mmCIF file of C-alpha atoms in Angstrom:
data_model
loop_
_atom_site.group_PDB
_atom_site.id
_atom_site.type_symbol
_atom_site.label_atom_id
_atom_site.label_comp_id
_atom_site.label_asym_id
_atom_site.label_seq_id
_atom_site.Cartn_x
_atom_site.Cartn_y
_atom_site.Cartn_z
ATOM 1 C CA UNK E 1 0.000 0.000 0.000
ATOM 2 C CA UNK E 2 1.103 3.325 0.689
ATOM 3 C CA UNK E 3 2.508 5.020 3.430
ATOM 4 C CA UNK E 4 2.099 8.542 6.269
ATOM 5 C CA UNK E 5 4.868 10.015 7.838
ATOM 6 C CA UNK E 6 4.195 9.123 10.763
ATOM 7 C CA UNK E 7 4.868 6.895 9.397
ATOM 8 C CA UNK E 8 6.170 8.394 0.765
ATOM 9 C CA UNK E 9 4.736 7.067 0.426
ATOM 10 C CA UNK E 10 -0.424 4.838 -1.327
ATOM 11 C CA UNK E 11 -4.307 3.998 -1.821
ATOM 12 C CA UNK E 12 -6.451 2.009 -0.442
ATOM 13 C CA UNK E 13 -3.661 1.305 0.821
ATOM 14 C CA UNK E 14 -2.418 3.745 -2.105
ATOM 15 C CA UNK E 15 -3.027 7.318 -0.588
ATOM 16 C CA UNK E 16 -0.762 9.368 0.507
ATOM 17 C CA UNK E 17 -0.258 11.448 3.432
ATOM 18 C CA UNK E 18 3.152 12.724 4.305
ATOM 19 C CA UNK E 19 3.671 9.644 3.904
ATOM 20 C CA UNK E 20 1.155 8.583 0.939
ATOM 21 C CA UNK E 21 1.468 8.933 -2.895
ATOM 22 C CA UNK E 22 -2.278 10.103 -2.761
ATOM 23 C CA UNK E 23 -1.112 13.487 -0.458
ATOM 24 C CA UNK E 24 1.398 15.209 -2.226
ATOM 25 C CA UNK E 25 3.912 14.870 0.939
ATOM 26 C CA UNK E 26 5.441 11.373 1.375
ATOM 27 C CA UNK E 27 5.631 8.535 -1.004
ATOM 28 C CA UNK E 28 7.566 6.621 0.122
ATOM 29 C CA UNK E 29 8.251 3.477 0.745
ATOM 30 C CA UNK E 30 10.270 2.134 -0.763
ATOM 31 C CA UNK E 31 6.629 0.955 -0.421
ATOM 32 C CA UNK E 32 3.496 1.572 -2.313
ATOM 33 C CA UNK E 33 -0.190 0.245 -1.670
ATOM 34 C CA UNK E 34 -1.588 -3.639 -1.640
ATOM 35 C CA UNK E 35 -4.580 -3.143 0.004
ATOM 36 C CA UNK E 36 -7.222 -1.451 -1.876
ATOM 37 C CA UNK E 37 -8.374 1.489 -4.346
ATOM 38 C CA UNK E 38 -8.572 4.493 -1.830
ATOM 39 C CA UNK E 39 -6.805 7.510 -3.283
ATOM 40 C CA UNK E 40 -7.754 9.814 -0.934
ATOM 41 C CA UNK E 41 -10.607 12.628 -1.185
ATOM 42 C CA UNK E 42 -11.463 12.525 -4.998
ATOM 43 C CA UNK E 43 -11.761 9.057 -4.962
ATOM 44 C CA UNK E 44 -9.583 9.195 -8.047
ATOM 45 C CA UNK E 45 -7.242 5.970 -8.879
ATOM 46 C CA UNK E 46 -3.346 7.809 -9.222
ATOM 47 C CA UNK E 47 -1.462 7.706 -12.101
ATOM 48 C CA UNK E 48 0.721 4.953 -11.477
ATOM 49 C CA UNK E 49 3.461 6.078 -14.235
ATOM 50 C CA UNK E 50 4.409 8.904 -12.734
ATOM 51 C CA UNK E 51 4.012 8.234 -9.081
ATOM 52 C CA UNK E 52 6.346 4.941 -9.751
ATOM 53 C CA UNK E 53 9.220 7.347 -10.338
ATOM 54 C CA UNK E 54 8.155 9.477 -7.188
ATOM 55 C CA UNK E 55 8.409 6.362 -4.993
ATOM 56 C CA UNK E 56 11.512 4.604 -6.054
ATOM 57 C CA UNK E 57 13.549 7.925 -5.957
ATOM 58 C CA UNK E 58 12.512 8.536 -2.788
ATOM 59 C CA UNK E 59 13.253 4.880 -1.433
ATOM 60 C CA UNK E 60 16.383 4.975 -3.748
ATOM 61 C CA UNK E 61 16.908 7.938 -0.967
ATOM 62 C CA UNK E 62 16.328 6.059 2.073
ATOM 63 C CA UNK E 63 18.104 2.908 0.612
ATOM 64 C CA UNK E 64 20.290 2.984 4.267
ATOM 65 C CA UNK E 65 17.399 2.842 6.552
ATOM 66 C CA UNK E 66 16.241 -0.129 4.628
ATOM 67 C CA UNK E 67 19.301 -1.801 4.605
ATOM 68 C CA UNK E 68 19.648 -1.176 8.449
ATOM 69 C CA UNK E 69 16.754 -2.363 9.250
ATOM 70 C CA UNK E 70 16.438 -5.455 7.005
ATOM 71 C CA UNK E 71 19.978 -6.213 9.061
ATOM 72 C CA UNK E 72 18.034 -5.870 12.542
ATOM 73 C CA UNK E 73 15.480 -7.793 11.664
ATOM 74 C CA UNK E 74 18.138 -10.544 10.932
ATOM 75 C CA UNK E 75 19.191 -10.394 14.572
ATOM 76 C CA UNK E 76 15.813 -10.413 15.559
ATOM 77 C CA UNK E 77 15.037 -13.505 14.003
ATOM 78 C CA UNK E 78 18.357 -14.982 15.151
ATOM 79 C CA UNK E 79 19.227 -18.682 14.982
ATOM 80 C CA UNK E 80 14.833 -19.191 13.118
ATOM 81 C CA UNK E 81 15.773 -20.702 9.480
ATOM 82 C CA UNK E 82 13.620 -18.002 7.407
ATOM 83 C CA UNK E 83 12.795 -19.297 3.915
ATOM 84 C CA UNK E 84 9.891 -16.895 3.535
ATOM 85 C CA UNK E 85 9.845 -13.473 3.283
ATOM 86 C CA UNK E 86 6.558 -11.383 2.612
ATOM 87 C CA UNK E 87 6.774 -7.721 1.498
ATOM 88 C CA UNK E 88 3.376 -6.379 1.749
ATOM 89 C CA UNK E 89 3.151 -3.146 0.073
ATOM 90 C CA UNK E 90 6.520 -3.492 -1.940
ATOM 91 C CA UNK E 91 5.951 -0.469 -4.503
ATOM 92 C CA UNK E 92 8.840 -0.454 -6.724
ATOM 93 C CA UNK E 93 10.943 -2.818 -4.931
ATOM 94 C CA UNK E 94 13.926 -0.912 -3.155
ATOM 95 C CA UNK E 95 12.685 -2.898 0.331
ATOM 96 C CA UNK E 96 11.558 -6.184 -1.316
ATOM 97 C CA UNK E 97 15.364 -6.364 -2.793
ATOM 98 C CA UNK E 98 17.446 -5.140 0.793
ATOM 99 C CA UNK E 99 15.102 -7.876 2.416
ATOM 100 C CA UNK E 100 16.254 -10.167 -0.161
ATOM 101 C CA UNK E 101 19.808 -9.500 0.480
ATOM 102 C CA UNK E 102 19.669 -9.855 4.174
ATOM 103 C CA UNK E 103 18.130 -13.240 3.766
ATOM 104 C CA UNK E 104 19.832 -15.206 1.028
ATOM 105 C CA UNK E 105 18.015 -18.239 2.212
ATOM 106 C CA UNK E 106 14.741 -16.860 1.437
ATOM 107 C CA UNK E 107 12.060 -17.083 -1.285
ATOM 108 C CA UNK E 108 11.107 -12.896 -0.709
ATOM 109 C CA UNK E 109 7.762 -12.431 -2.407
ATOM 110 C CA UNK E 110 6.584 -9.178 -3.209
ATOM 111 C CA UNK E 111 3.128 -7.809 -2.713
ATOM 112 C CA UNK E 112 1.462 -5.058 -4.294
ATOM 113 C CA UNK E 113 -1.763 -3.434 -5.919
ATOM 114 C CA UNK E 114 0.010 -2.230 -8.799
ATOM 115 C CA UNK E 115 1.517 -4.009 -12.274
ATOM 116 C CA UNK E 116 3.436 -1.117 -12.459
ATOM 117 C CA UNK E 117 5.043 -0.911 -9.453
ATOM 118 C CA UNK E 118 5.379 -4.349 -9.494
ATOM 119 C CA UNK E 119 7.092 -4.458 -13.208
ATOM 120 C CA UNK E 120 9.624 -2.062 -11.472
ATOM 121 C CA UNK E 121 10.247 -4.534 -8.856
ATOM 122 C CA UNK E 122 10.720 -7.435 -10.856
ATOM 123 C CA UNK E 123 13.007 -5.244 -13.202
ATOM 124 C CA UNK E 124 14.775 -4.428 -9.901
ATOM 125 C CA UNK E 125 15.629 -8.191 -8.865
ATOM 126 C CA UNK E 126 17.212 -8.873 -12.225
ATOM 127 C CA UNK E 127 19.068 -6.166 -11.940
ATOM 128 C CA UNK E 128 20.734 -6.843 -8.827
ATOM 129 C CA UNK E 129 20.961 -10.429 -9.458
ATOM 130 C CA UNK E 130 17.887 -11.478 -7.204
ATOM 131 C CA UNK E 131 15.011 -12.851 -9.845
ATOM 132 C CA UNK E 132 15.623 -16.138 -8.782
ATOM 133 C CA UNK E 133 14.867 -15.644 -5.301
ATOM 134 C CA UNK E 134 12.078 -12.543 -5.961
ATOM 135 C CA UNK E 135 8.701 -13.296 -6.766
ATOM 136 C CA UNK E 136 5.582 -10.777 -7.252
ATOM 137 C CA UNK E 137 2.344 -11.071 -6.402
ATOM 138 C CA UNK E 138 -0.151 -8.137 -7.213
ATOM 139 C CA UNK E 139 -3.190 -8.335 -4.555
ATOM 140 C CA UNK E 140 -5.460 -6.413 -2.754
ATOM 141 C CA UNK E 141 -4.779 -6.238 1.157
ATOM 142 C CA UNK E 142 -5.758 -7.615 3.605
ATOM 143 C CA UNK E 143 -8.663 -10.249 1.401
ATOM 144 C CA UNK E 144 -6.063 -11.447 -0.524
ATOM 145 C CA UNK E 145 -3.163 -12.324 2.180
ATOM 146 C CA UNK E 146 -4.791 -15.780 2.511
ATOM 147 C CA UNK E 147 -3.856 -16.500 -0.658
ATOM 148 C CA UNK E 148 -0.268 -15.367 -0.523
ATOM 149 C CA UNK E 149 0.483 -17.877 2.210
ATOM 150 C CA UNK E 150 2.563 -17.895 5.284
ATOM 151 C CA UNK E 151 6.335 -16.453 6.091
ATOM 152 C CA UNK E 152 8.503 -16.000 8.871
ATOM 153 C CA UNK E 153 8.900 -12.649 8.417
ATOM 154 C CA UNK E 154 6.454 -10.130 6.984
ATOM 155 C CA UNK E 155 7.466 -6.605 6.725
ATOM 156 C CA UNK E 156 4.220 -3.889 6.201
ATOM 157 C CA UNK E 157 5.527 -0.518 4.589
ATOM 158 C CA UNK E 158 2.929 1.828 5.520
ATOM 159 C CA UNK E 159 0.215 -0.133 4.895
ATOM 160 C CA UNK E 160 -1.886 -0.570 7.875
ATOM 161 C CA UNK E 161 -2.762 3.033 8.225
ATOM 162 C CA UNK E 162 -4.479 2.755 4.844
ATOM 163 C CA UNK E 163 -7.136 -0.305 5.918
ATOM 164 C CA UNK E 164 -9.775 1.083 7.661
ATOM 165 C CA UNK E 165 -9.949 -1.020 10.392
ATOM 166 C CA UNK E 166 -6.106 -1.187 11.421
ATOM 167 C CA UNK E 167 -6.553 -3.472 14.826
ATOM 168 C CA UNK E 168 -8.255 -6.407 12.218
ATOM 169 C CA UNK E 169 -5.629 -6.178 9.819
ATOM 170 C CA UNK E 170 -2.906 -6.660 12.054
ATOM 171 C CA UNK E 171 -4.621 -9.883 13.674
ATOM 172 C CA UNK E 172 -4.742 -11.111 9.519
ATOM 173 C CA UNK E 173 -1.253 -10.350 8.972
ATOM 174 C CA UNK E 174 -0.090 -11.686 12.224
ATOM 175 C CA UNK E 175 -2.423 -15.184 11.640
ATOM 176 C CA UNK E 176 -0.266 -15.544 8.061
ATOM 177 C CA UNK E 177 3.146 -15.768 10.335
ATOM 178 C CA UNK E 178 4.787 -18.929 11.216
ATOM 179 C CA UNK E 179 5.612 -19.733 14.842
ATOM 180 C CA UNK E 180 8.965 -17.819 15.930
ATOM 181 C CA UNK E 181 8.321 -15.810 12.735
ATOM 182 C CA UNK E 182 8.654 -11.707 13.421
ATOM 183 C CA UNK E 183 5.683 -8.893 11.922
ATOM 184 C CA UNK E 184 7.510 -5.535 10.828
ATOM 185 C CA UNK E 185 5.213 -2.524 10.932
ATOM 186 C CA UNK E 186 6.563 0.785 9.691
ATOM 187 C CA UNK E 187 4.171 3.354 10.513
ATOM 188 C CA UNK E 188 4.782 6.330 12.364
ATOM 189 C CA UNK E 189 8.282 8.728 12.649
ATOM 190 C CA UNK E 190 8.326 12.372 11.861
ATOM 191 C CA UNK E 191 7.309 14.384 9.102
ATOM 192 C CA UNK E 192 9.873 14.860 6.318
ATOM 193 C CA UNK E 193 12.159 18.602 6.472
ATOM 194 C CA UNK E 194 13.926 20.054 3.875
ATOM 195 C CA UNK E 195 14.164 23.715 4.130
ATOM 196 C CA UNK E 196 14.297 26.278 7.253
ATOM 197 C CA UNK E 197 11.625 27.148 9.496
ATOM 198 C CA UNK E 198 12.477 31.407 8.191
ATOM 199 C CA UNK E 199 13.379 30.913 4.470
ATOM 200 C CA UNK E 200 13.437 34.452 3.655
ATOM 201 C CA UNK E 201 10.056 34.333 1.515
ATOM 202 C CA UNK E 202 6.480 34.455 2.856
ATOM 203 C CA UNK E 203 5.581 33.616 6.968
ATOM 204 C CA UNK E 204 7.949 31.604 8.198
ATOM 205 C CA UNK E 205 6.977 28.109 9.510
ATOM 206 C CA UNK E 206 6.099 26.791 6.528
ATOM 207 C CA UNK E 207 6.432 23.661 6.437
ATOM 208 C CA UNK E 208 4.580 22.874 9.685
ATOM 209 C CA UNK E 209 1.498 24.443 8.206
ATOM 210 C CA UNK E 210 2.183 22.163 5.105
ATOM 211 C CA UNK E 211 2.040 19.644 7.827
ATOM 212 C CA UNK E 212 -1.150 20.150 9.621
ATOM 213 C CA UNK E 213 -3.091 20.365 6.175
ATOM 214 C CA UNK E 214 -1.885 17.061 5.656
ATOM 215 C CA UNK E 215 -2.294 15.825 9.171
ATOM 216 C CA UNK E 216 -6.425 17.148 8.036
ATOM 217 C CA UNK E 217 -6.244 15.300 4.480
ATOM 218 C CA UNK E 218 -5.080 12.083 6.230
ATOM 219 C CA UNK E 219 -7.404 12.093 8.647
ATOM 220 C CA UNK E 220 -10.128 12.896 6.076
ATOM 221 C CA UNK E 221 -8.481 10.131 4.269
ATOM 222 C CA UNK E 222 -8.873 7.545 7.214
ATOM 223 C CA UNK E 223 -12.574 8.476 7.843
ATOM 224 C CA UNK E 224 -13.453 7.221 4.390
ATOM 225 C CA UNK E 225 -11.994 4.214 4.088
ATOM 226 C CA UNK E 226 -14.620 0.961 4.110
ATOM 227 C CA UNK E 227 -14.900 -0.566 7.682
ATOM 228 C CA UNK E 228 -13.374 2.554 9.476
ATOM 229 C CA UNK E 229 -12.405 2.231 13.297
ATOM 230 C CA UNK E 230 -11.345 4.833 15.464
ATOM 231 C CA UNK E 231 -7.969 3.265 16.675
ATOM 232 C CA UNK E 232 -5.336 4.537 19.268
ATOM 233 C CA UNK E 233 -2.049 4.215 17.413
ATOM 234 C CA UNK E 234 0.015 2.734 19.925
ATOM 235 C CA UNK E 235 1.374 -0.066 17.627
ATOM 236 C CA UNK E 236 2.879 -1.993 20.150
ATOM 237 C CA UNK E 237 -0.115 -2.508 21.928
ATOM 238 C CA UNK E 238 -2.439 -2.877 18.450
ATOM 239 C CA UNK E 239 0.553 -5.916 18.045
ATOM 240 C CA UNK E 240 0.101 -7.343 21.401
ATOM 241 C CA UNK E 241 -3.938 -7.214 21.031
ATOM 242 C CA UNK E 242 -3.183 -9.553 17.504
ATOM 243 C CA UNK E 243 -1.788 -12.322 19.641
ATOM 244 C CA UNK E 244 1.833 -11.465 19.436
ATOM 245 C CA UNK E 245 4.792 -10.711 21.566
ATOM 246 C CA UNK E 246 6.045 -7.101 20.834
ATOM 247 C CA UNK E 247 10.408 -7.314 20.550
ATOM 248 C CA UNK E 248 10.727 -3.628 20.138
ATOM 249 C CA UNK E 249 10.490 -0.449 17.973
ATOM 250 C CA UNK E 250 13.175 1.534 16.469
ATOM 251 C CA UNK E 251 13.188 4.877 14.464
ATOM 252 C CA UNK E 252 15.585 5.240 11.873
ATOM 253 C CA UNK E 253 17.475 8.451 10.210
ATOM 254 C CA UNK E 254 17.976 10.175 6.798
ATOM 255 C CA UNK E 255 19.912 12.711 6.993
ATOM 256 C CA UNK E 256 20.779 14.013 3.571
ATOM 257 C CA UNK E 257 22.110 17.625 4.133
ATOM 258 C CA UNK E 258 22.894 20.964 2.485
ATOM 259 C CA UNK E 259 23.582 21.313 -0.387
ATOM 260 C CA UNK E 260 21.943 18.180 -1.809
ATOM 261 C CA UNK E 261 23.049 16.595 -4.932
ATOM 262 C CA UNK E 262 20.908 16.667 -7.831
ATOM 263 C CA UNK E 263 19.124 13.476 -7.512
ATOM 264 C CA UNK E 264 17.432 14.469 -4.002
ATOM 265 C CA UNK E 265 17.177 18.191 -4.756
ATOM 266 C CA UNK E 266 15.400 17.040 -7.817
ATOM 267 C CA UNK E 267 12.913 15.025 -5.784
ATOM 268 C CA UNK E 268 12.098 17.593 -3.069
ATOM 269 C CA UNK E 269 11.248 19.581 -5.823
ATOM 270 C CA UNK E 270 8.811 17.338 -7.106
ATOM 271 C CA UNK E 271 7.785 16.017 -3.578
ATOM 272 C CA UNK E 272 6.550 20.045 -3.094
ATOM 273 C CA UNK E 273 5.141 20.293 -6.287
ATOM 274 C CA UNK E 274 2.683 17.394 -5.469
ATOM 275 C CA UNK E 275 2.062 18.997 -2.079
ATOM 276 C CA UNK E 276 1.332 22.032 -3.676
ATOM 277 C CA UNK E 277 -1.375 20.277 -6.149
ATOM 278 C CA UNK E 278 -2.954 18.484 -3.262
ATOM 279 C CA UNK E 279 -2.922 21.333 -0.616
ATOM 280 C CA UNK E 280 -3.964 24.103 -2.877
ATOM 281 C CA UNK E 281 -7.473 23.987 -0.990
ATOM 282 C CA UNK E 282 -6.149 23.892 1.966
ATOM 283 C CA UNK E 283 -3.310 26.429 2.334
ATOM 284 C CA UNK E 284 -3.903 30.607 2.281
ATOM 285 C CA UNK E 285 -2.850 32.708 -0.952
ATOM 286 C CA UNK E 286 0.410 34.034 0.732
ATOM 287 C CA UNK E 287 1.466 30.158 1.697
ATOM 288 C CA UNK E 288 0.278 29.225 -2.161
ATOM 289 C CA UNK E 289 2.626 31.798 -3.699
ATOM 290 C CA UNK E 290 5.273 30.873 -1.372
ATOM 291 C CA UNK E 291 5.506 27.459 -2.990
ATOM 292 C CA UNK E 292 5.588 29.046 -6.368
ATOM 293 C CA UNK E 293 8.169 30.543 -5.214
ATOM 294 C CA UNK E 294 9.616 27.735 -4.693
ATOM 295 C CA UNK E 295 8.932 25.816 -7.474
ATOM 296 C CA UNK E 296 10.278 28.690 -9.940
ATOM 297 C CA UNK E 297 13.387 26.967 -11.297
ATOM 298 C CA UNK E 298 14.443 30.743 -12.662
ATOM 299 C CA UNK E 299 14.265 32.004 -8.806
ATOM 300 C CA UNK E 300 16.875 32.149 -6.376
ATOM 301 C CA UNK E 301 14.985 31.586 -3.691
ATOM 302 C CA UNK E 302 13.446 28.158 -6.290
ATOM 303 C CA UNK E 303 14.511 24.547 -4.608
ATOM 304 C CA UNK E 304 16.723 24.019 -7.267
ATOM 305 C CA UNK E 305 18.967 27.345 -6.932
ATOM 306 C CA UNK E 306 18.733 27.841 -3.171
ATOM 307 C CA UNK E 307 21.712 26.738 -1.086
ATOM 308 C CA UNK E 308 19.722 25.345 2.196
ATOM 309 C CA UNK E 309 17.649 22.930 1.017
ATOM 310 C CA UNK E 310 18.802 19.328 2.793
ATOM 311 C CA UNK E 311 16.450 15.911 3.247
ATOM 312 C CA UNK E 312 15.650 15.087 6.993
ATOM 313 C CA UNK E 313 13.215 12.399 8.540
ATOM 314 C CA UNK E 314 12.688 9.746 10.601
ATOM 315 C CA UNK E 315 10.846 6.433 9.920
ATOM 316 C CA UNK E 316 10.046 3.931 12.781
ATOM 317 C CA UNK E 317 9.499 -0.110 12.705
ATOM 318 C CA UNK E 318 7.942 -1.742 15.032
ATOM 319 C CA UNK E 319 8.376 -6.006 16.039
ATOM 320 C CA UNK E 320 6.547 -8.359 16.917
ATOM 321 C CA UNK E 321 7.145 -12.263 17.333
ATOM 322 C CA UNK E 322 4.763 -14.947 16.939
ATOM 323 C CA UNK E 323 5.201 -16.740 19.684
#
């Protein structure tokens, strides 16, 4: 599916809150959308084309979280032989693939909503020698997880917060683990930065107001979604409730800063460009021209002439082992 900040980045599981490809803000997964065809407000089904770029660029960015973590959950599983890995909400791949790497043992199967994601995934694989051991599996989440059969390890990329009732869907993915076999949640860390609170153009504080519009959208977002349930976000506890033994939560870094290289200035430019297409309701004229601003490649003050801009957030994983 898709992922929020708080946990880039998708709907029905593919929506996108600063952390879904639906929202202009965060797409990124490394992780896209499995579960469902909920794009947020319009109801609209996103062009998967262009997001697909948006996504892998931005997980492409985070590639050392991913590889960090895929090497904790390693020691988490310790001496368990994992031959099954299950990637729910792989997008284009960039997780599916560091998964694959930390477990050379296992089969790594991953599972998304989208051919087109998925076509960049399998293109991924063969590219860093993997097809053998990756397999994809497009499906809708969480009806379809039956289906995809069990694993020791199943890692959810911001998925969960895109199925409206988030306290069933963990209890399905946690029935489709083996015994001794560890759930990964990410959801949840801090909203993505990239420029100073004072930026010398328009109010400053920006980019916490770009925040709490999407902090509304999501919300708005959540409320819509088939089988919606009110749900206190304390993952740990939603993990203990699905029968399992929480073995801890960790937040992980990127810390890209000033100046940025091409590649990542490039992609906060576009990451504000969709914000500005999917907050323009929400945000007041002075914020709005602020962002053109921005997004004036000729300017000075534009994201890609401007000395300050950097890439800064935190992503957090949460563990749980089936006893």
């Amino acid at each position: 599916m898709t992922p929020h900040p708080h946990g880039p980045q998708h709907p029905g599981p593919r929506t996108g809150h600063p952390g879904h490809p639906g929202y202009a803000g965060h797409a990124g997964h490394g992780g896209h959308s499995a579960a469902g065809g909920h794009t947020g407000s319009t109801g609209t089904e996103p062009d998967w084309d262009a997001l697909a770029v948006h996504l892998e660029r931005e997980a492409e960015l985070k590639a050392p979280f991913l590889e960090e973590a895929a090497a904790w959950l390693h020691d988490l599983l310790g001496p368990l032989d994992v031959t099954r890995v299950l990637d729910l909400g792989s997008g284009p791949g960039v997780t599916t693939v560091a998964l694959a790497h930390a477990f050379p043992g296992a089969e790594t199967v991953a599972v998304d909503g989208s051919p087109v994601l998925l076509e960049r995934a399998r293109a991924r694989s063969e590219r860093e020698g993997l097809a053998a051991r990756i397999t994809t599996r497009a499906a809708e989440l969480p009806a379809a997880l039956p289906d995809l059969g069990t694993a020791e390890l199943i890692w959810t990329s911001n998925v969960v917060h895109h199925l409206g009732d988030q306290r069933a869907a963990l209890e399905t993915f946690a029935a489709a683990l083996r015994p001794g076999g560890v759930l990964a949640v990410r959801e949840g860390g801090l909203p993505t930065r990239f420029l100073p609170r004072d930026i010398g153009v328009g109010r400053p504080g920006l980019q916490a107001r770009l925040d709490a519009a999407e902090e509304d959208g999501f919300s708005a977002m959540r409320a819509e979604l088939p089988d919606h349930t009110g749900t206190v976000e304390d993952w740990p506890a939603l993990l203990a409730a699905a029968g399992l033994a929480p073995t801890g939560s960790r937040t992980f870094l990127t810390d890209l800063p000033a100046p940025l290289d091409p590649v990542a200035r490039a992609h906060v430019r576009a990451r504000v460009e969709r914000l500005r297409e999917s907050l323009a309701d929400a945000l007041s004229a002075e914020d709005l021209a602020t962002l053109d601003t921005l997004l004036d490649d000729t300017a000075a003050e534009g994201l890609l002439r401007r000395p300050d801009v950097f890439f800064l957030t935190a992503t957090t994983v949460h563990t749980a082992v089936r006893a």
